[in-house]
Structure formats: structure tokens, C-alpha cells
Amino acid sequence: MNTTTLCPLGAESAKASVRFFLGVDGGGTGTRVRLSDLSGRILGQGEAGPSALGQGAEQAWAHIVLAARQAQALAGVEALDWSHCAIGLGLSGASVPAQVEAFLALQPGFALLALDGDGFTTVLGAHGGRPGAVVAAGTGTVGEVLRRDGSRACISGWGWICGDEGSGAWLGLKAMRHAHQAQDGRVPVGPLARAVFAVVGAEREPILAWCAQAGQHAYASLARLVFDHAEGDNIDPVAVGFVQEAVAELERLALALDPAAELPLALCGSIALRLAPNFSGTMAGRCVSPQGDSADGALHLIRSVLQRLGN
């Protein structure tokens, strides 16, 4: 998506009133908010629960505000007034117009707001606002690229139910499907299936009950079982195969983002970093260490918007 910018006070009033920047990284698992002054000095950071827009606008704002208040407390800033704050947000689900509309309708009075997807703010943070590509795989998966001509693209990020290949939720779903087959007797009961049974139950009814209430985060929590049994003493070839599939999916994603392999590539997210040692030599050679994270990118986003208002 293109950045959504909201200036409820009007551009000139917003520019004059801003004293602090807030950078928000919000996904399906948690929210991080970083507070900085106008010079860019980081004052504090707070954390709270998920703020993915697909989980509801009210929840998103509740967790963003909670994390912002934590950052304020750590910074020792008293009575932080939202009307003196410019907030940049990189949120999962920001590509769905209806979700964005519902979210903006509840904004609690920030002087200036800039919203984009968390994948794009990850690109901005990883490459300091300069061209580059990012493969981000954690609870979900998304690939983003900012090209040298200023154009951008987003690949994957279709959601955990029917996409997000190579993510934690994707690995968890594969583990659960394998456990279903093992419980049925369609495949042997191996270490990975037994590990899933230890979490959700080994009989049909508790398994069905767990699946009926499980969401993205719950399935992503099963990814650790795949990694636990892809190496070490209790190895399971099924888990090894799932890890290899995840690596292949992320490599395909990176190639689609930058077919000419001319841009720096950063890997972000717990799953991508866990899989990185298994990447091919060619792909590993393209990777650079991120300069910053999605919250840094959200700060870059809102600073650039304020700067444009001044031109």
C-alpha cells in the first residue's frame, strides 16, 4: 500500500505542534513502540500485545497506547499529550482498506499519523531508508522491496490461513497436519507428532478442540517443535523436511523481490533468522545485517512525512 497520512489538526498546525515522534511496529504477536525527540534521539521503548489490524482496531489502539505509555514512563516524560506527537505505524493488515478505515476512525488525537505495512517499515529500518529488500518471517511472512527508482513491491503476506509460506504459523500448520495424519494412522507416529500430541492432546476430541480455537499465534507457537526435531538427538526426518521447505520458500521469495540480485537483502524475524544458516551460498552472500528494525523504519516514515510538510 501507499502510506496513509492523517493530519487532523491540518498540515501547518501539525508541523508546529509536534514535539515527539513515536515509531510503532505492530504484528500478530506483539507491539513495540519507540519514542524519540525531534533530533532523533531515542528516549524510551514500550511493548504490549498484538496490534495486527486483522485482530480488530480497538485492540490495536489499546496495545499501541499501552506500549506508548510504557515508552513515556521509561523516558521520564510526564503527561505526554498525543496532540504534540507524530506517530508512524508499521502494522500488519495495513493493506486492507476496510481495516485501515476502522483503525483511523479511532485514532486518539495524534497531531500527525503515517501508516504503512510492517513489511515496508521493516525495509526502511533495515536499510536506513535507502533501496533494499527484506524477507521478514516470524509469525507471518512478507517480502518487501524499495527499488532504486523509488518504486516498491510487496510479495507474500497473504495471511496465515492460505499463505505466509516459510513463517512460524505455516510451520505450525504443517506440524499439526502431520499430527492429524499420525493420529489417523496414515503416517507413522514419530518424534514430531508426539511433540504436538504433548501440547494439544493425543486423542481426536482434544485435537479438534485445540484446532477450533487456535489462531495464528497458537499455530506459530508449534514452530519451535519443528525446529526442536530438525536437529539434535531426537531428530525427525519429517521436521527436517519442513525446515528445508521453509528455506526454499524464503529463497524463492527473495528471488522474486529482486530477480537481478542487485539490492542488499536483509533477513528479519525470528523464523528467517533461525533459517538463515541453511540458506544456499548464493543467497547467503546477498544478505546484509539490518541497520534497524520496523520500529526504526516507522520513525523514519513519520520523520519523512513531517519533512515533506515543511517543503
PDB file of N, CA and C in Angstrom, residues 196-287:
ATOM      1  N   VAL A 196       3.741 -32.714  19.210  1.00  0.00           N
ATOM      2  CA  VAL A 196       2.484 -31.987  19.029  1.00  0.00           C
ATOM      3  C   VAL A 196       1.418 -32.552  19.967  1.00  0.00           C
ATOM      4  N   PHE A 197       1.337 -33.888  20.066  1.00  0.00           N
ATOM      5  CA  PHE A 197       0.354 -34.504  20.959  1.00  0.00           C
ATOM      6  C   PHE A 197       0.579 -34.051  22.406  1.00  0.00           C
ATOM      7  N   ALA A 198       1.824 -33.867  22.801  1.00  0.00           N
ATOM      8  CA  ALA A 198       2.129 -33.450  24.174  1.00  0.00           C
ATOM      9  C   ALA A 198       1.586 -32.051  24.456  1.00  0.00           C
ATOM     10  N   VAL A 199       1.442 -31.240  23.425  1.00  0.00           N
ATOM     11  CA  VAL A 199       0.922 -29.878  23.590  1.00  0.00           C
ATOM     12  C   VAL A 199      -0.593 -29.838  23.516  1.00  0.00           C
ATOM     13  N   VAL A 200      -1.171 -30.553  22.548  1.00  0.00           N
ATOM     14  CA  VAL A 200      -2.608 -30.388  22.263  1.00  0.00           C
ATOM     15  C   VAL A 200      -3.448 -31.588  22.683  1.00  0.00           C
ATOM     16  N   GLY A 201      -2.825 -32.687  23.038  1.00  0.00           N
ATOM     17  CA  GLY A 201      -3.557 -33.905  23.347  1.00  0.00           C
ATOM     18  C   GLY A 201      -3.389 -34.922  22.233  1.00  0.00           C
ATOM     19  N   ALA A 202      -3.503 -36.194  22.583  1.00  0.00           N
ATOM     20  CA  ALA A 202      -3.239 -37.255  21.619  1.00  0.00           C
ATOM     21  C   ALA A 202      -4.490 -37.884  21.036  1.00  0.00           C
ATOM     22  N   GLU A 203      -5.657 -37.501  21.553  1.00  0.00           N
ATOM     23  CA  GLU A 203      -6.906 -38.080  21.075  1.00  0.00           C
ATOM     24  C   GLU A 203      -7.624 -37.094  20.146  1.00  0.00           C
ATOM     25  N   ARG A 204      -8.572 -37.642  19.383  1.00  0.00           N
ATOM     26  CA  ARG A 204      -9.237 -36.843  18.363  1.00  0.00           C
ATOM     27  C   ARG A 204      -9.973 -35.625  18.952  1.00  0.00           C
ATOM     28  N   GLU A 205     -10.712 -35.825  20.038  1.00  0.00           N
ATOM     29  CA  GLU A 205     -11.513 -34.725  20.582  1.00  0.00           C
ATOM     30  C   GLU A 205     -10.665 -33.547  21.061  1.00  0.00           C
ATOM     31  N   PRO A 206      -9.624 -33.765  21.884  1.00  0.00           N
ATOM     32  CA  PRO A 206      -8.819 -32.599  22.301  1.00  0.00           C
ATOM     33  C   PRO A 206      -8.075 -31.941  21.147  1.00  0.00           C
ATOM     34  N   ILE A 207      -7.672 -32.733  20.162  1.00  0.00           N
ATOM     35  CA  ILE A 207      -7.003 -32.145  18.994  1.00  0.00           C
ATOM     36  C   ILE A 207      -7.973 -31.239  18.251  1.00  0.00           C
ATOM     37  N   LEU A 208      -9.201 -31.722  18.007  1.00  0.00           N
ATOM     38  CA  LEU A 208     -10.203 -30.910  17.328  1.00  0.00           C
ATOM     39  C   LEU A 208     -10.541 -29.655  18.134  1.00  0.00           C
ATOM     40  N   ALA A 209     -10.614 -29.803  19.456  1.00  0.00           N
ATOM     41  CA  ALA A 209     -10.927 -28.652  20.303  1.00  0.00           C
ATOM     42  C   ALA A 209      -9.818 -27.607  20.220  1.00  0.00           C
ATOM     43  N   TRP A 210      -8.571 -28.053  20.227  1.00  0.00           N
ATOM     44  CA  TRP A 210      -7.441 -27.108  20.131  1.00  0.00           C
ATOM     45  C   TRP A 210      -7.482 -26.382  18.790  1.00  0.00           C
ATOM     46  N   CYS A 211      -7.681 -27.120  17.720  1.00  0.00           N
ATOM     47  CA  CYS A 211      -7.700 -26.510  16.389  1.00  0.00           C
ATOM     48  C   CYS A 211      -8.872 -25.542  16.224  1.00  0.00           C
ATOM     49  N   ALA A 212      -9.990 -25.835  16.867  1.00  0.00           N
ATOM     50  CA  ALA A 212     -11.173 -24.988  16.729  1.00  0.00           C
ATOM     51  C   ALA A 212     -10.959 -23.603  17.313  1.00  0.00           C
ATOM     52  N   GLN A 213     -10.123 -23.510  18.360  1.00  0.00           N
ATOM     53  CA  GLN A 213      -9.930 -22.201  18.989  1.00  0.00           C
ATOM     54  C   GLN A 213      -8.588 -21.572  18.657  1.00  0.00           C
ATOM     55  N   ALA A 214      -7.732 -22.305  17.956  1.00  0.00           N
ATOM     56  CA  ALA A 214      -6.385 -21.804  17.680  1.00  0.00           C
ATOM     57  C   ALA A 214      -6.398 -20.736  16.594  1.00  0.00           C
ATOM     58  N   GLY A 215      -5.575 -19.740  16.774  1.00  0.00           N
ATOM     59  CA  GLY A 215      -5.375 -18.709  15.765  1.00  0.00           C
ATOM     60  C   GLY A 215      -3.938 -18.707  15.297  1.00  0.00           C
ATOM     61  N   GLN A 216      -3.577 -17.635  14.631  1.00  0.00           N
ATOM     62  CA  GLN A 216      -2.245 -17.524  14.049  1.00  0.00           C
ATOM     63  C   GLN A 216      -1.146 -17.703  15.086  1.00  0.00           C
ATOM     64  N   HIS A 217      -1.272 -17.032  16.217  1.00  0.00           N
ATOM     65  CA  HIS A 217      -0.221 -17.105  17.232  1.00  0.00           C
ATOM     66  C   HIS A 217      -0.087 -18.520  17.788  1.00  0.00           C
ATOM     67  N   ALA A 218      -1.219 -19.191  18.007  1.00  0.00           N
ATOM     68  CA  ALA A 218      -1.175 -20.551  18.556  1.00  0.00           C
ATOM     69  C   ALA A 218      -0.461 -21.498  17.609  1.00  0.00           C
ATOM     70  N   TYR A 219      -0.760 -21.407  16.318  1.00  0.00           N
ATOM     71  CA  TYR A 219      -0.071 -22.273  15.366  1.00  0.00           C
ATOM     72  C   TYR A 219       1.411 -21.917  15.284  1.00  0.00           C
ATOM     73  N   ALA A 220       1.719 -20.627  15.327  1.00  0.00           N
ATOM     74  CA  ALA A 220       3.132 -20.222  15.273  1.00  0.00           C
ATOM     75  C   ALA A 220       3.909 -20.778  16.458  1.00  0.00           C
ATOM     76  N   SER A 221       3.234 -20.957  17.591  1.00  0.00           N
ATOM     77  CA  SER A 221       3.929 -21.493  18.771  1.00  0.00           C
ATOM     78  C   SER A 221       4.381 -22.930  18.566  1.00  0.00           C
ATOM     79  N   LEU A 222       3.781 -23.626  17.592  1.00  0.00           N
ATOM     80  CA  LEU A 222       4.187 -25.012  17.312  1.00  0.00           C
ATOM     81  C   LEU A 222       5.440 -25.091  16.458  1.00  0.00           C
ATOM     82  N   ALA A 223       5.854 -23.965  15.878  1.00  0.00           N
ATOM     83  CA  ALA A 223       7.047 -23.979  15.017  1.00  0.00           C
ATOM     84  C   ALA A 223       8.286 -24.431  15.777  1.00  0.00           C
ATOM     85  N   ARG A 224       8.346 -24.096  17.057  1.00  0.00           N
ATOM     86  CA  ARG A 224       9.523 -24.500  17.842  1.00  0.00           C
ATOM     87  C   ARG A 224       9.671 -26.020  17.889  1.00  0.00           C
ATOM     88  N   LEU A 225       8.539 -26.731  17.828  1.00  0.00           N
ATOM     89  CA  LEU A 225       8.603 -28.195  17.839  1.00  0.00           C
ATOM     90  C   LEU A 225       9.251 -28.715  16.567  1.00  0.00           C
ATOM     91  N   VAL A 226       8.981 -28.037  15.450  1.00  0.00           N
ATOM     92  CA  VAL A 226       9.614 -28.421  14.188  1.00  0.00           C
ATOM     93  C   VAL A 226      11.127 -28.230  14.292  1.00  0.00           C
ATOM     94  N   PHE A 227      11.550 -27.075  14.780  1.00  0.00           N
ATOM     95  CA  PHE A 227      12.988 -26.822  14.903  1.00  0.00           C
ATOM     96  C   PHE A 227      13.636 -27.764  15.917  1.00  0.00           C
ATOM     97  N   ASP A 228      12.923 -28.045  17.015  1.00  0.00           N
ATOM     98  CA  ASP A 228      13.472 -28.947  18.035  1.00  0.00           C
ATOM     99  C   ASP A 228      13.788 -30.322  17.465  1.00  0.00           C
ATOM    100  N   HIS A 229      12.984 -30.756  16.470  1.00  0.00           N
ATOM    101  CA  HIS A 229      13.147 -32.111  15.939  1.00  0.00           C
ATOM    102  C   HIS A 229      13.774 -32.132  14.544  1.00  0.00           C
ATOM    103  N   ALA A 230      14.291 -30.979  14.120  1.00  0.00           N
ATOM    104  CA  ALA A 230      15.037 -30.936  12.859  1.00  0.00           C
ATOM    105  C   ALA A 230      16.528 -31.074  13.092  1.00  0.00           C
ATOM    106  N   GLU A 231      16.917 -31.107  14.353  1.00  0.00           N
ATOM    107  CA  GLU A 231      18.337 -31.246  14.706  1.00  0.00           C
ATOM    108  C   GLU A 231      18.424 -31.841  16.101  1.00  0.00           C
ATOM    109  N   GLY A 232      19.611 -32.227  16.492  1.00  0.00           N
ATOM    110  CA  GLY A 232      19.814 -32.762  17.834  1.00  0.00           C
ATOM    111  C   GLY A 232      19.656 -34.261  17.907  1.00  0.00           C
ATOM    112  N   ASP A 233      19.416 -34.752  19.124  1.00  0.00           N
ATOM    113  CA  ASP A 233      19.389 -36.196  19.369  1.00  0.00           C
ATOM    114  C   ASP A 233      18.074 -36.853  18.958  1.00  0.00           C
ATOM    115  N   ASN A 234      16.985 -36.111  18.998  1.00  0.00           N
ATOM    116  CA  ASN A 234      15.663 -36.695  18.723  1.00  0.00           C
ATOM    117  C   ASN A 234      15.143 -36.198  17.380  1.00  0.00           C
ATOM    118  N   ILE A 235      15.958 -36.369  16.344  1.00  0.00           N
ATOM    119  CA  ILE A 235      15.662 -35.818  15.034  1.00  0.00           C
ATOM    120  C   ILE A 235      14.527 -36.594  14.361  1.00  0.00           C
ATOM    121  N   ASP A 236      13.716 -35.867  13.618  1.00  0.00           N
ATOM    122  CA  ASP A 236      12.619 -36.471  12.871  1.00  0.00           C
ATOM    123  C   ASP A 236      12.763 -36.025  11.417  1.00  0.00           C
ATOM    124  N   PRO A 237      12.893 -36.967  10.480  1.00  0.00           N
ATOM    125  CA  PRO A 237      13.036 -36.579   9.068  1.00  0.00           C
ATOM    126  C   PRO A 237      11.897 -35.697   8.563  1.00  0.00           C
ATOM    127  N   VAL A 238      10.704 -35.862   9.139  1.00  0.00           N
ATOM    128  CA  VAL A 238       9.579 -35.016   8.733  1.00  0.00           C
ATOM    129  C   VAL A 238       9.870 -33.561   9.081  1.00  0.00           C
ATOM    130  N   ALA A 239      10.367 -33.316  10.285  1.00  0.00           N
ATOM    131  CA  ALA A 239      10.708 -31.956  10.702  1.00  0.00           C
ATOM    132  C   ALA A 239      11.836 -31.394   9.847  1.00  0.00           C
ATOM    133  N   VAL A 240      12.815 -32.221   9.536  1.00  0.00           N
ATOM    134  CA  VAL A 240      13.923 -31.789   8.667  1.00  0.00           C
ATOM    135  C   VAL A 240      13.364 -31.338   7.320  1.00  0.00           C
ATOM    136  N   GLY A 241      12.433 -32.112   6.774  1.00  0.00           N
ATOM    137  CA  GLY A 241      11.840 -31.769   5.501  1.00  0.00           C
ATOM    138  C   GLY A 241      11.060 -30.461   5.551  1.00  0.00           C
ATOM    139  N   PHE A 242      10.356 -30.229   6.671  1.00  0.00           N
ATOM    140  CA  PHE A 242       9.601 -28.978   6.809  1.00  0.00           C
ATOM    141  C   PHE A 242      10.547 -27.777   6.835  1.00  0.00           C
ATOM    142  N   VAL A 243      11.661 -27.913   7.537  1.00  0.00           N
ATOM    143  CA  VAL A 243      12.636 -26.822   7.590  1.00  0.00           C
ATOM    144  C   VAL A 243      13.218 -26.566   6.201  1.00  0.00           C
ATOM    145  N   GLN A 244      13.523 -27.624   5.479  1.00  0.00           N
ATOM    146  CA  GLN A 244      14.056 -27.458   4.122  1.00  0.00           C
ATOM    147  C   GLN A 244      13.039 -26.772   3.210  1.00  0.00           C
ATOM    148  N   GLU A 245      11.767 -27.128   3.356  1.00  0.00           N
ATOM    149  CA  GLU A 245      10.713 -26.467   2.575  1.00  0.00           C
ATOM    150  C   GLU A 245      10.633 -24.984   2.914  1.00  0.00           C
ATOM    151  N   ALA A 246      10.743 -24.651   4.192  1.00  0.00           N
ATOM    152  CA  ALA A 246      10.675 -23.253   4.613  1.00  0.00           C
ATOM    153  C   ALA A 246      11.833 -22.451   4.021  1.00  0.00           C
ATOM    154  N   VAL A 247      13.033 -23.022   4.025  1.00  0.00           N
ATOM    155  CA  VAL A 247      14.194 -22.358   3.426  1.00  0.00           C
ATOM    156  C   VAL A 247      13.935 -22.102   1.946  1.00  0.00           C
ATOM    157  N   ALA A 248      13.449 -23.119   1.249  1.00  0.00           N
ATOM    158  CA  ALA A 248      13.178 -22.970  -0.182  1.00  0.00           C
ATOM    159  C   ALA A 248      12.143 -21.881  -0.446  1.00  0.00           C
ATOM    160  N   GLU A 249      11.119 -21.809   0.404  1.00  0.00           N
ATOM    161  CA  GLU A 249      10.087 -20.788   0.228  1.00  0.00           C
ATOM    162  C   GLU A 249      10.664 -19.381   0.403  1.00  0.00           C
ATOM    163  N   LEU A 250      11.494 -19.192   1.411  1.00  0.00           N
ATOM    164  CA  LEU A 250      12.071 -17.865   1.641  1.00  0.00           C
ATOM    165  C   LEU A 250      13.069 -17.488   0.549  1.00  0.00           C
ATOM    166  N   GLU A 251      13.801 -18.461   0.025  1.00  0.00           N
ATOM    167  CA  GLU A 251      14.718 -18.171  -1.077  1.00  0.00           C
ATOM    168  C   GLU A 251      13.950 -17.787  -2.338  1.00  0.00           C
ATOM    169  N   ARG A 252      12.842 -18.459  -2.604  1.00  0.00           N
ATOM    170  CA  ARG A 252      12.012 -18.086  -3.753  1.00  0.00           C
ATOM    171  C   ARG A 252      11.453 -16.678  -3.587  1.00  0.00           C
ATOM    172  N   LEU A 253      11.080 -16.361  -2.373  1.00  0.00           N
ATOM    173  CA  LEU A 253      10.561 -15.024  -2.092  1.00  0.00           C
ATOM    174  C   LEU A 253      11.629 -13.965  -2.350  1.00  0.00           C
ATOM    175  N   ALA A 254      12.839 -14.205  -1.892  1.00  0.00           N
ATOM    176  CA  ALA A 254      13.928 -13.252  -2.103  1.00  0.00           C
ATOM    177  C   ALA A 254      14.229 -13.069  -3.581  1.00  0.00           C
ATOM    178  N   LEU A 255      14.193 -14.141  -4.336  1.00  0.00           N
ATOM    179  CA  LEU A 255      14.465 -14.059  -5.773  1.00  0.00           C
ATOM    180  C   LEU A 255      13.375 -13.277  -6.492  1.00  0.00           C
ATOM    181  N   ALA A 256      12.129 -13.457  -6.084  1.00  0.00           N
ATOM    182  CA  ALA A 256      11.030 -12.734  -6.714  1.00  0.00           C
ATOM    183  C   ALA A 256      11.101 -11.236  -6.408  1.00  0.00           C
ATOM    184  N   LEU A 257      11.576 -10.886  -5.237  1.00  0.00           N
ATOM    185  CA  LEU A 257      11.709  -9.477  -4.870  1.00  0.00           C
ATOM    186  C   LEU A 257      12.740  -8.760  -5.723  1.00  0.00           C
ATOM    187  N   ASP A 258      13.847  -9.436  -6.003  1.00  0.00           N
ATOM    188  CA  ASP A 258      14.963  -8.799  -6.697  1.00  0.00           C
ATOM    189  C   ASP A 258      15.612  -9.812  -7.638  1.00  0.00           C
ATOM    190  N   PRO A 259      14.975 -10.083  -8.793  1.00  0.00           N
ATOM    191  CA  PRO A 259      15.487 -11.120  -9.702  1.00  0.00           C
ATOM    192  C   PRO A 259      16.921 -10.874 -10.158  1.00  0.00           C
ATOM    193  N   ALA A 260      17.330  -9.622 -10.264  1.00  0.00           N
ATOM    194  CA  ALA A 260      18.698  -9.317 -10.708  1.00  0.00           C
ATOM    195  C   ALA A 260      19.702  -9.411  -9.573  1.00  0.00           C
ATOM    196  N   ALA A 261      19.228  -9.600  -8.365  1.00  0.00           N
ATOM    197  CA  ALA A 261      20.105  -9.720  -7.193  1.00  0.00           C
ATOM    198  C   ALA A 261      21.071  -8.548  -7.079  1.00  0.00           C
ATOM    199  N   GLU A 262      20.562  -7.322  -7.291  1.00  0.00           N
ATOM    200  CA  GLU A 262      21.415  -6.147  -7.252  1.00  0.00           C
ATOM    201  C   GLU A 262      21.238  -5.306  -5.996  1.00  0.00           C
ATOM    202  N   LEU A 263      20.220  -5.617  -5.199  1.00  0.00           N
ATOM    203  CA  LEU A 263      19.957  -4.848  -3.992  1.00  0.00           C
ATOM    204  C   LEU A 263      20.388  -5.613  -2.751  1.00  0.00           C
ATOM    205  N   PRO A 264      20.783  -4.905  -1.699  1.00  0.00           N
ATOM    206  CA  PRO A 264      21.081  -5.603  -0.449  1.00  0.00           C
ATOM    207  C   PRO A 264      19.826  -6.266   0.099  1.00  0.00           C
ATOM    208  N   LEU A 265      19.998  -7.435   0.692  1.00  0.00           N
ATOM    209  CA  LEU A 265      18.892  -8.222   1.227  1.00  0.00           C
ATOM    210  C   LEU A 265      19.091  -8.404   2.724  1.00  0.00           C
ATOM    211  N   ALA A 266      18.081  -8.038   3.482  1.00  0.00           N
ATOM    212  CA  ALA A 266      18.118  -8.233   4.928  1.00  0.00           C
ATOM    213  C   ALA A 266      17.068  -9.261   5.332  1.00  0.00           C
ATOM    214  N   LEU A 267      17.425 -10.103   6.261  1.00  0.00           N
ATOM    215  CA  LEU A 267      16.500 -11.080   6.823  1.00  0.00           C
ATOM    216  C   LEU A 267      16.059 -10.596   8.188  1.00  0.00           C
ATOM    217  N   CYS A 268      14.755 -10.599   8.427  1.00  0.00           N
ATOM    218  CA  CYS A 268      14.210 -10.121   9.685  1.00  0.00           C
ATOM    219  C   CYS A 268      13.176 -11.112  10.204  1.00  0.00           C
ATOM    220  N   GLY A 269      12.993 -11.122  11.501  1.00  0.00           N
ATOM    221  CA  GLY A 269      12.016 -12.007  12.113  1.00  0.00           C
ATOM    222  C   GLY A 269      12.666 -13.266  12.638  1.00  0.00           C
ATOM    223  N   SER A 270      12.082 -13.810  13.683  1.00  0.00           N
ATOM    224  CA  SER A 270      12.690 -14.950  14.371  1.00  0.00           C
ATOM    225  C   SER A 270      12.862 -16.168  13.477  1.00  0.00           C
ATOM    226  N   ILE A 271      11.898 -16.433  12.613  1.00  0.00           N
ATOM    227  CA  ILE A 271      11.971 -17.626  11.771  1.00  0.00           C
ATOM    228  C   ILE A 271      13.014 -17.447  10.677  1.00  0.00           C
ATOM    229  N   ALA A 272      13.041 -16.284  10.028  1.00  0.00           N
ATOM    230  CA  ALA A 272      14.035 -16.033   8.981  1.00  0.00           C
ATOM    231  C   ALA A 272      15.449 -16.147   9.544  1.00  0.00           C
ATOM    232  N   LEU A 273      15.666 -15.599  10.723  1.00  0.00           N
ATOM    233  CA  LEU A 273      16.997 -15.657  11.323  1.00  0.00           C
ATOM    234  C   LEU A 273      17.353 -17.087  11.727  1.00  0.00           C
ATOM    235  N   ARG A 274      16.359 -17.843  12.145  1.00  0.00           N
ATOM    236  CA  ARG A 274      16.609 -19.248  12.511  1.00  0.00           C
ATOM    237  C   ARG A 274      16.970 -20.073  11.277  1.00  0.00           C
ATOM    238  N   LEU A 275      16.363 -19.727  10.131  1.00  0.00           N
ATOM    239  CA  LEU A 275      16.595 -20.482   8.902  1.00  0.00           C
ATOM    240  C   LEU A 275      17.831 -20.014   8.135  1.00  0.00           C
ATOM    241  N   ALA A 276      18.320 -18.818   8.418  1.00  0.00           N
ATOM    242  CA  ALA A 276      19.403 -18.213   7.641  1.00  0.00           C
ATOM    243  C   ALA A 276      20.628 -19.108   7.464  1.00  0.00           C
ATOM    244  N   PRO A 277      21.081 -19.840   8.497  1.00  0.00           N
ATOM    245  CA  PRO A 277      22.263 -20.686   8.302  1.00  0.00           C
ATOM    246  C   PRO A 277      22.070 -21.786   7.263  1.00  0.00           C
ATOM    247  N   ASN A 278      20.820 -22.081   6.905  1.00  0.00           N
ATOM    248  CA  ASN A 278      20.535 -23.134   5.937  1.00  0.00           C
ATOM    249  C   ASN A 278      20.399 -22.606   4.511  1.00  0.00           C
ATOM    250  N   PHE A 279      20.521 -21.286   4.333  1.00  0.00           N
ATOM    251  CA  PHE A 279      20.399 -20.712   3.004  1.00  0.00           C
ATOM    252  C   PHE A 279      21.565 -21.148   2.126  1.00  0.00           C
ATOM    253  N   SER A 280      21.320 -21.183   0.817  1.00  0.00           N
ATOM    254  CA  SER A 280      22.374 -21.522  -0.129  1.00  0.00           C
ATOM    255  C   SER A 280      23.455 -20.453  -0.100  1.00  0.00           C
ATOM    256  N   GLY A 281      24.645 -20.825  -0.566  1.00  0.00           N
ATOM    257  CA  GLY A 281      25.759 -19.884  -0.561  1.00  0.00           C
ATOM    258  C   GLY A 281      25.474 -18.634  -1.360  1.00  0.00           C
ATOM    259  N   THR A 282      24.814 -18.790  -2.494  1.00  0.00           N
ATOM    260  CA  THR A 282      24.496 -17.638  -3.338  1.00  0.00           C
ATOM    261  C   THR A 282      23.563 -16.683  -2.614  1.00  0.00           C
ATOM    262  N   MET A 283      22.527 -17.226  -1.981  1.00  0.00           N
ATOM    263  CA  MET A 283      21.574 -16.379  -1.277  1.00  0.00           C
ATOM    264  C   MET A 283      22.203 -15.768  -0.030  1.00  0.00           C
ATOM    265  N   ALA A 284      22.973 -16.548   0.692  1.00  0.00           N
ATOM    266  CA  ALA A 284      23.612 -16.035   1.901  1.00  0.00           C
ATOM    267  C   ALA A 284      24.566 -14.888   1.573  1.00  0.00           C
ATOM    268  N   GLY A 285      25.193 -14.952   0.402  1.00  0.00           N
ATOM    269  CA  GLY A 285      26.132 -13.909   0.005  1.00  0.00           C
ATOM    270  C   GLY A 285      25.468 -12.568  -0.255  1.00  0.00           C
ATOM    271  N   ARG A 286      24.164 -12.566  -0.483  1.00  0.00           N
ATOM    272  CA  ARG A 286      23.428 -11.323  -0.732  1.00  0.00           C
ATOM    273  C   ARG A 286      22.995 -10.635   0.550  1.00  0.00           C
ATOM    274  N   CYS A 287      23.057 -11.343   1.655  1.00  0.00           N
ATOM    275  CA  CYS A 287      22.461 -10.837   2.887  1.00  0.00           C
ATOM    276  C   CYS A 287      23.365  -9.835   3.594  1.00  0.00           C
TER     277      CYS A 287
END
